[in-house]
Amino acid sequence: MYGEIMIIGHRGFPTVAPENTIPSFRRAMKSGADGIELDVHLSKDGVPVVCHDEKLERTTNGQGLIADHTLEELKKLDAGSWFSAEFAGTPMPTLEEVCKLMTEWDGWLNIELKTNVIPYPGIEEAVLALIRKYDLVERTMISSFNHYTIKTWHDLAPAVPAAILYSNQLYQPWRYARTVGAAGLHPHHSTVTPELVKEALTNGISIRPWTVNKHEDIKRLMLYGVTGLITDRPDLAARA
Ligand code: G3P
Ligand code: MG
């Protein structure tokens, strides 16, 4: 923590290891970060897996949608070679594998439910079962660009905080957040003003902008008093 500001490694530590893989999360955990962020989809057979895109092409040697592949098929893919030869053969992790890794660390887990393109019915229940199994309920936060998912999550597990992800300037988002049961705002950093931070905090809503990578933006948002920030450079943020 920098004072009260929580530093969250975006997809782990994606500038030094392939995003959303165990090596990326391990490096984030050693970087000075207070938490890690990751993206979750469901495999064809309903298993929560960690990857940013719906499609396999950018970060694996597979083709097509995650949703059209079973876990067994996904586990055969290489999710590391696209980044560098050093990580050749690194598999796509399941959320369960990351939950196990979290038991070796005391930081926060920010699970982004990637339901904004494919709805993945049942993803909320599957994720909740895992964070309960690994005793992570007290240090997990959920986020999503799909705010129906946030409402579903809040109805299912109100004790596990949820945050709305958004990219543009919402009007009075601290009020809107309440309507979907969100306890936090995860806005694109370019939309964040001192007034927004002040209103959110005054109204009991936390605020953690993404993806804040430049030193001057990190400093600016820290001065505004954000609750936390999500960054590709958890090392820089922790030193800022
Ligand atoms: O959670 C913050 C950030 O991850 C949202 O955007 O596209 O990187 O998942 P994206
Ligand atoms: Mg994300």
PDB file of C-alpha atoms in Angstrom, residues 15-228:
ATOM      1  CA  THR A  15       5.144  -5.896 -18.998  1.00  0.00           C
ATOM      2  CA  VAL A  16       7.462  -8.630 -17.693  1.00  0.00           C
ATOM      3  CA  ALA A  17       5.483 -11.858 -18.286  1.00  0.00           C
ATOM      4  CA  PRO A  18       2.544 -12.955 -20.450  1.00  0.00           C
ATOM      5  CA  GLU A  19      -0.654 -11.342 -19.131  1.00  0.00           C
ATOM      6  CA  ASN A  20      -3.107 -13.451 -17.126  1.00  0.00           C
ATOM      7  CA  THR A  21      -0.698 -16.349 -16.543  1.00  0.00           C
ATOM      8  CA  ILE A  22       0.742 -17.764 -13.326  1.00  0.00           C
ATOM      9  CA  PRO A  23       4.223 -16.284 -14.069  1.00  0.00           C
ATOM     10  CA  SER A  24       2.602 -12.862 -14.498  1.00  0.00           C
ATOM     11  CA  PHE A  25       0.727 -13.159 -11.198  1.00  0.00           C
ATOM     12  CA  ARG A  26       3.821 -14.400  -9.349  1.00  0.00           C
ATOM     13  CA  ARG A  27       5.831 -11.426 -10.612  1.00  0.00           C
ATOM     14  CA  ALA A  28       3.076  -8.986  -9.623  1.00  0.00           C
ATOM     15  CA  MET A  29       3.017 -10.485  -6.136  1.00  0.00           C
ATOM     16  CA  LYS A  30       6.755  -9.793  -5.809  1.00  0.00           C
ATOM     17  CA  SER A  31       6.546  -6.296  -7.338  1.00  0.00           C
ATOM     18  CA  GLY A  32       5.130  -4.468  -4.354  1.00  0.00           C
ATOM     19  CA  ALA A  33       1.523  -4.729  -5.589  1.00  0.00           C
ATOM     20  CA  ASP A  34      -1.310  -5.026  -3.072  1.00  0.00           C
ATOM     21  CA  GLY A  35      -3.527  -6.980  -5.444  1.00  0.00           C
ATOM     22  CA  ILE A  36      -3.837  -8.604  -8.845  1.00  0.00           C
ATOM     23  CA  GLU A  37      -6.532  -8.151 -11.474  1.00  0.00           C
ATOM     24  CA  LEU A  38      -7.509 -10.912 -13.895  1.00  0.00           C
ATOM     25  CA  ASP A  39     -10.183 -11.632 -16.508  1.00  0.00           C
ATOM     26  CA  VAL A  40     -12.468 -14.667 -16.362  1.00  0.00           C
ATOM     27  CA  HIS A  41     -14.469 -16.556 -19.021  1.00  0.00           C
ATOM     28  CA  LEU A  42     -16.148 -19.972 -18.971  1.00  0.00           C
ATOM     29  CA  SER A  43     -14.868 -22.897 -21.010  1.00  0.00           C
ATOM     30  CA  LYS A  44     -17.344 -24.939 -23.082  1.00  0.00           C
ATOM     31  CA  ASP A  45     -17.697 -27.293 -20.106  1.00  0.00           C
ATOM     32  CA  GLY A  46     -18.328 -24.442 -17.675  1.00  0.00           C
ATOM     33  CA  VAL A  47     -14.925 -24.051 -15.983  1.00  0.00           C
ATOM     34  CA  PRO A  48     -13.777 -20.490 -15.103  1.00  0.00           C
ATOM     35  CA  VAL A  49     -10.542 -19.788 -16.999  1.00  0.00           C
ATOM     36  CA  VAL A  50      -8.273 -16.757 -17.007  1.00  0.00           C
ATOM     37  CA  CYS A  51      -7.702 -14.875 -20.261  1.00  0.00           C
ATOM     38  CA  HIS A  52      -8.454 -11.360 -21.479  1.00  0.00           C
ATOM     39  CA  ASP A  53      -9.965 -11.899 -24.931  1.00  0.00           C
ATOM     40  CA  GLU A  54     -12.996 -14.030 -25.841  1.00  0.00           C
ATOM     41  CA  LYS A  55     -10.907 -15.326 -28.732  1.00  0.00           C
ATOM     42  CA  LEU A  56      -7.752 -17.392 -28.451  1.00  0.00           C
ATOM     43  CA  GLU A  57      -5.702 -15.924 -31.290  1.00  0.00           C
ATOM     44  CA  ARG A  58      -3.903 -12.984 -29.668  1.00  0.00           C
ATOM     45  CA  THR A  59      -2.465 -14.667 -26.571  1.00  0.00           C
ATOM     46  CA  THR A  60      -2.401 -18.382 -27.426  1.00  0.00           C
ATOM     47  CA  ASN A  61      -1.641 -20.679 -30.342  1.00  0.00           C
ATOM     48  CA  GLY A  62      -5.323 -21.679 -30.478  1.00  0.00           C
ATOM     49  CA  GLN A  63      -8.123 -20.464 -32.707  1.00  0.00           C
ATOM     50  CA  GLY A  64     -11.717 -19.449 -32.112  1.00  0.00           C
ATOM     51  CA  LEU A  65     -13.642 -18.752 -28.951  1.00  0.00           C
ATOM     52  CA  ILE A  66     -12.769 -19.905 -25.429  1.00  0.00           C
ATOM     53  CA  ALA A  67     -16.485 -20.705 -25.095  1.00  0.00           C
ATOM     54  CA  ASP A  68     -16.200 -23.293 -27.889  1.00  0.00           C
ATOM     55  CA  HIS A  69     -13.351 -25.226 -26.220  1.00  0.00           C
ATOM     56  CA  THR A  70     -13.392 -27.636 -23.293  1.00  0.00           C
ATOM     57  CA  LEU A  71     -10.936 -27.179 -20.443  1.00  0.00           C
ATOM     58  CA  GLU A  72      -8.972 -30.173 -21.715  1.00  0.00           C
ATOM     59  CA  GLU A  73      -8.594 -28.480 -25.103  1.00  0.00           C
ATOM     60  CA  LEU A  74      -7.665 -25.111 -23.581  1.00  0.00           C
ATOM     61  CA  LYS A  75      -5.034 -26.713 -21.365  1.00  0.00           C
ATOM     62  CA  LYS A  76      -3.138 -27.979 -24.423  1.00  0.00           C
ATOM     63  CA  LEU A  77      -2.584 -24.418 -25.680  1.00  0.00           C
ATOM     64  CA  ASP A  78       0.548 -22.317 -25.298  1.00  0.00           C
ATOM     65  CA  ALA A  79      -0.309 -18.962 -23.698  1.00  0.00           C
ATOM     66  CA  GLY A  80       3.291 -17.801 -23.322  1.00  0.00           C
ATOM     67  CA  SER A  81       5.140 -17.980 -26.679  1.00  0.00           C
ATOM     68  CA  TRP A  82       3.374 -14.917 -28.108  1.00  0.00           C
ATOM     69  CA  PHE A  83       5.096 -12.887 -25.371  1.00  0.00           C
ATOM     70  CA  SER A  84       8.597 -14.394 -25.584  1.00  0.00           C
ATOM     71  CA  ALA A  85      10.403 -17.712 -26.023  1.00  0.00           C
ATOM     72  CA  GLU A  86      11.244 -17.693 -22.308  1.00  0.00           C
ATOM     73  CA  PHE A  87       7.573 -18.386 -21.555  1.00  0.00           C
ATOM     74  CA  ALA A  88       6.966 -21.016 -24.253  1.00  0.00           C
ATOM     75  CA  GLY A  89       4.489 -23.642 -23.099  1.00  0.00           C
ATOM     76  CA  THR A  90       2.971 -21.547 -20.300  1.00  0.00           C
ATOM     77  CA  PRO A  91      -0.651 -22.715 -20.044  1.00  0.00           C
ATOM     78  CA  MET A  92      -3.805 -20.664 -19.669  1.00  0.00           C
ATOM     79  CA  PRO A  93      -4.613 -20.871 -15.945  1.00  0.00           C
ATOM     80  CA  THR A  94      -7.948 -21.846 -14.493  1.00  0.00           C
ATOM     81  CA  LEU A  95      -9.346 -19.474 -11.888  1.00  0.00           C
ATOM     82  CA  GLU A  96      -8.960 -22.339  -9.420  1.00  0.00           C
ATOM     83  CA  GLU A  97      -5.192 -22.424 -10.026  1.00  0.00           C
ATOM     84  CA  VAL A  98      -4.961 -18.699  -9.340  1.00  0.00           C
ATOM     85  CA  CYS A  99      -7.079 -19.091  -6.199  1.00  0.00           C
ATOM     86  CA  LYS A 100      -4.601 -21.742  -5.007  1.00  0.00           C
ATOM     87  CA  LEU A 101      -1.716 -19.356  -5.723  1.00  0.00           C
ATOM     88  CA  MET A 102      -3.511 -16.646  -3.730  1.00  0.00           C
ATOM     89  CA  THR A 103      -3.266 -18.819  -0.620  1.00  0.00           C
ATOM     90  CA  GLU A 104       0.529 -18.223  -0.727  1.00  0.00           C
ATOM     91  CA  TRP A 105       0.011 -14.454  -0.543  1.00  0.00           C
ATOM     92  CA  ASP A 106      -2.094 -12.029   1.454  1.00  0.00           C
ATOM     93  CA  GLY A 107      -3.021  -9.526  -1.283  1.00  0.00           C
ATOM     94  CA  TRP A 108      -6.309  -8.750  -3.007  1.00  0.00           C
ATOM     95  CA  LEU A 109      -7.870 -10.562  -5.935  1.00  0.00           C
ATOM     96  CA  ASN A 110      -9.844  -8.452  -8.426  1.00  0.00           C
ATOM     97  CA  ILE A 111     -11.830 -10.823 -10.628  1.00  0.00           C
ATOM     98  CA  GLU A 112     -13.188  -9.175 -13.761  1.00  0.00           C
ATOM     99  CA  LEU A 113     -16.144 -11.146 -15.109  1.00  0.00           C
ATOM    100  CA  LYS A 114     -15.884 -10.851 -18.900  1.00  0.00           C
ATOM    101  CA  THR A 115     -19.601 -11.115 -19.584  1.00  0.00           C
ATOM    102  CA  ASN A 116     -19.880  -8.034 -21.786  1.00  0.00           C
ATOM    103  CA  VAL A 117     -19.538  -9.957 -25.084  1.00  0.00           C
ATOM    104  CA  ILE A 118     -20.613 -13.513 -24.152  1.00  0.00           C
ATOM    105  CA  PRO A 119     -22.960 -13.646 -21.140  1.00  0.00           C
ATOM    106  CA  TYR A 120     -21.634 -16.966 -19.668  1.00  0.00           C
ATOM    107  CA  PRO A 121     -24.728 -17.941 -17.635  1.00  0.00           C
ATOM    108  CA  GLY A 122     -23.726 -19.345 -14.245  1.00  0.00           C
ATOM    109  CA  ILE A 123     -20.318 -17.645 -14.114  1.00  0.00           C
ATOM    110  CA  GLU A 124     -21.174 -15.797 -10.889  1.00  0.00           C
ATOM    111  CA  GLU A 125     -22.033 -19.022  -9.003  1.00  0.00           C
ATOM    112  CA  ALA A 126     -18.950 -20.833 -10.343  1.00  0.00           C
ATOM    113  CA  VAL A 127     -16.631 -17.997  -9.283  1.00  0.00           C
ATOM    114  CA  LEU A 128     -18.241 -17.644  -5.865  1.00  0.00           C
ATOM    115  CA  ALA A 129     -17.794 -21.370  -5.196  1.00  0.00           C
ATOM    116  CA  LEU A 130     -14.051 -21.038  -5.860  1.00  0.00           C
ATOM    117  CA  ILE A 131     -13.436 -17.996  -3.707  1.00  0.00           C
ATOM    118  CA  ARG A 132     -15.322 -19.727  -0.886  1.00  0.00           C
ATOM    119  CA  LYS A 133     -13.378 -22.966  -1.360  1.00  0.00           C
ATOM    120  CA  TYR A 134     -10.039 -21.128  -1.051  1.00  0.00           C
ATOM    121  CA  ASP A 135     -11.214 -18.807   1.724  1.00  0.00           C
ATOM    122  CA  LEU A 136     -10.740 -15.665  -0.373  1.00  0.00           C
ATOM    123  CA  VAL A 137     -14.106 -14.047   0.338  1.00  0.00           C
ATOM    124  CA  GLU A 138     -12.542 -11.375   2.555  1.00  0.00           C
ATOM    125  CA  ARG A 139      -9.992 -10.248  -0.036  1.00  0.00           C
ATOM    126  CA  THR A 140     -11.768 -10.555  -3.345  1.00  0.00           C
ATOM    127  CA  MET A 141     -13.497  -7.837  -5.340  1.00  0.00           C
ATOM    128  CA  ILE A 142     -15.534  -8.383  -8.483  1.00  0.00           C
ATOM    129  CA  SER A 143     -15.736  -6.051 -11.466  1.00  0.00           C
ATOM    130  CA  SER A 144     -17.431  -6.094 -14.850  1.00  0.00           C
ATOM    131  CA  PHE A 145     -18.309  -3.883 -17.788  1.00  0.00           C
ATOM    132  CA  ASN A 146     -21.650  -5.739 -17.762  1.00  0.00           C
ATOM    133  CA  HIS A 147     -23.549  -4.086 -14.947  1.00  0.00           C
ATOM    134  CA  TYR A 148     -26.302  -6.723 -14.999  1.00  0.00           C
ATOM    135  CA  THR A 149     -23.539  -9.085 -13.878  1.00  0.00           C
ATOM    136  CA  ILE A 150     -22.704  -6.714 -11.019  1.00  0.00           C
ATOM    137  CA  LYS A 151     -26.350  -6.734  -9.897  1.00  0.00           C
ATOM    138  CA  THR A 152     -26.475 -10.537 -10.125  1.00  0.00           C
ATOM    139  CA  TRP A 153     -23.274 -10.745  -8.105  1.00  0.00           C
ATOM    140  CA  HIS A 154     -24.559  -8.374  -5.439  1.00  0.00           C
ATOM    141  CA  ASP A 155     -27.792 -10.371  -5.058  1.00  0.00           C
ATOM    142  CA  LEU A 156     -25.760 -13.592  -4.768  1.00  0.00           C
ATOM    143  CA  ALA A 157     -22.895 -12.457  -2.527  1.00  0.00           C
ATOM    144  CA  PRO A 158     -23.486  -8.964  -1.095  1.00  0.00           C
ATOM    145  CA  ALA A 159     -20.523  -9.350   1.290  1.00  0.00           C
ATOM    146  CA  VAL A 160     -18.048  -9.550  -1.601  1.00  0.00           C
ATOM    147  CA  PRO A 161     -17.674  -6.032  -3.005  1.00  0.00           C
ATOM    148  CA  ALA A 162     -18.382  -5.384  -6.665  1.00  0.00           C
ATOM    149  CA  ALA A 163     -17.343  -2.446  -8.834  1.00  0.00           C
ATOM    150  CA  ILE A 164     -18.669  -1.131 -12.126  1.00  0.00           C
ATOM    151  CA  LEU A 165     -16.118  -0.908 -14.929  1.00  0.00           C
ATOM    152  CA  TYR A 166     -16.663   1.870 -17.451  1.00  0.00           C
ATOM    153  CA  SER A 167     -14.806   3.806 -20.122  1.00  0.00           C
ATOM    154  CA  ASN A 168     -16.702   7.062 -20.624  1.00  0.00           C
ATOM    155  CA  GLN A 169     -18.026   9.869 -18.469  1.00  0.00           C
ATOM    156  CA  LEU A 170     -21.036   8.540 -16.578  1.00  0.00           C
ATOM    157  CA  TYR A 171     -23.277  11.102 -14.903  1.00  0.00           C
ATOM    158  CA  GLN A 172     -23.004  10.889 -11.104  1.00  0.00           C
ATOM    159  CA  PRO A 173     -21.680   7.317 -11.185  1.00  0.00           C
ATOM    160  CA  TRP A 174     -21.565   7.183  -7.368  1.00  0.00           C
ATOM    161  CA  ARG A 175     -25.394   7.307  -7.455  1.00  0.00           C
ATOM    162  CA  TYR A 176     -25.778   4.910 -10.361  1.00  0.00           C
ATOM    163  CA  ALA A 177     -23.398   2.411  -8.719  1.00  0.00           C
ATOM    164  CA  ARG A 178     -25.842   1.986  -5.839  1.00  0.00           C
ATOM    165  CA  THR A 179     -28.636   0.983  -8.224  1.00  0.00           C
ATOM    166  CA  VAL A 180     -26.709  -2.130  -9.272  1.00  0.00           C
ATOM    167  CA  GLY A 181     -25.342  -2.903  -5.813  1.00  0.00           C
ATOM    168  CA  ALA A 182     -21.802  -1.764  -6.586  1.00  0.00           C
ATOM    169  CA  ALA A 183     -19.551  -0.542  -3.784  1.00  0.00           C
ATOM    170  CA  GLY A 184     -16.910   0.765  -6.164  1.00  0.00           C
ATOM    171  CA  LEU A 185     -16.133   2.537  -9.432  1.00  0.00           C
ATOM    172  CA  HIS A 186     -13.451   1.248 -11.805  1.00  0.00           C
ATOM    173  CA  PRO A 187     -13.362   4.036 -14.424  1.00  0.00           C
ATOM    174  CA  HIS A 188     -10.942   4.553 -17.282  1.00  0.00           C
ATOM    175  CA  HIS A 189      -8.337   6.888 -15.797  1.00  0.00           C
ATOM    176  CA  SER A 190      -8.980   9.615 -18.392  1.00  0.00           C
ATOM    177  CA  THR A 191     -12.472  10.216 -16.967  1.00  0.00           C
ATOM    178  CA  VAL A 192     -11.279  10.836 -13.416  1.00  0.00           C
ATOM    179  CA  THR A 193     -11.462  14.356 -11.970  1.00  0.00           C
ATOM    180  CA  PRO A 194     -10.858  15.556  -8.402  1.00  0.00           C
ATOM    181  CA  GLU A 195     -14.629  16.196  -8.114  1.00  0.00           C
ATOM    182  CA  LEU A 196     -15.438  12.621  -9.116  1.00  0.00           C
ATOM    183  CA  VAL A 197     -13.059  11.214  -6.505  1.00  0.00           C
ATOM    184  CA  LYS A 198     -14.418  13.550  -3.836  1.00  0.00           C
ATOM    185  CA  GLU A 199     -18.077  12.743  -4.587  1.00  0.00           C
ATOM    186  CA  ALA A 200     -17.447   9.003  -4.752  1.00  0.00           C
ATOM    187  CA  LEU A 201     -15.616   8.917  -1.416  1.00  0.00           C
ATOM    188  CA  THR A 202     -18.088  11.268   0.269  1.00  0.00           C
ATOM    189  CA  ASN A 203     -20.851   8.913  -0.798  1.00  0.00           C
ATOM    190  CA  GLY A 204     -19.052   5.831   0.489  1.00  0.00           C
ATOM    191  CA  ILE A 205     -18.068   4.488  -2.935  1.00  0.00           C
ATOM    192  CA  SER A 206     -14.470   3.419  -3.568  1.00  0.00           C
ATOM    193  CA  ILE A 207     -12.686   4.368  -6.788  1.00  0.00           C
ATOM    194  CA  ARG A 208      -9.880   2.499  -8.558  1.00  0.00           C
ATOM    195  CA  PRO A 209      -9.081   3.807 -12.053  1.00  0.00           C
ATOM    196  CA  TRP A 210      -7.477   1.674 -14.794  1.00  0.00           C
ATOM    197  CA  THR A 211      -5.077   1.241 -16.570  1.00  0.00           C
ATOM    198  CA  VAL A 212      -2.717   3.807 -15.091  1.00  0.00           C
ATOM    199  CA  ASN A 213       0.812   3.336 -16.400  1.00  0.00           C
ATOM    200  CA  LYS A 214       2.462   6.740 -16.765  1.00  0.00           C
ATOM    201  CA  HIS A 215       4.280   8.129 -13.779  1.00  0.00           C
ATOM    202  CA  GLU A 216       2.514  11.524 -14.047  1.00  0.00           C
ATOM    203  CA  ASP A 217      -0.943   9.880 -14.131  1.00  0.00           C
ATOM    204  CA  ILE A 218      -0.076   7.671 -11.163  1.00  0.00           C
ATOM    205  CA  LYS A 219       1.017  10.726  -9.160  1.00  0.00           C
ATOM    206  CA  ARG A 220      -2.001  12.808 -10.239  1.00  0.00           C
ATOM    207  CA  LEU A 221      -4.519  10.145  -9.238  1.00  0.00           C
ATOM    208  CA  MET A 222      -2.737   9.538  -5.951  1.00  0.00           C
ATOM    209  CA  LEU A 223      -3.015  13.258  -5.199  1.00  0.00           C
ATOM    210  CA  TYR A 224      -6.749  13.132  -5.995  1.00  0.00           C
ATOM    211  CA  GLY A 225      -6.998  10.498  -3.281  1.00  0.00           C
ATOM    212  CA  VAL A 226      -8.229   7.469  -5.257  1.00  0.00           C
ATOM    213  CA  THR A 227      -8.808   4.284  -3.270  1.00  0.00           C
ATOM    214  CA  GLY A 228      -6.550   2.304  -5.550  1.00  0.00           C
TER     215      GLY A 228
END
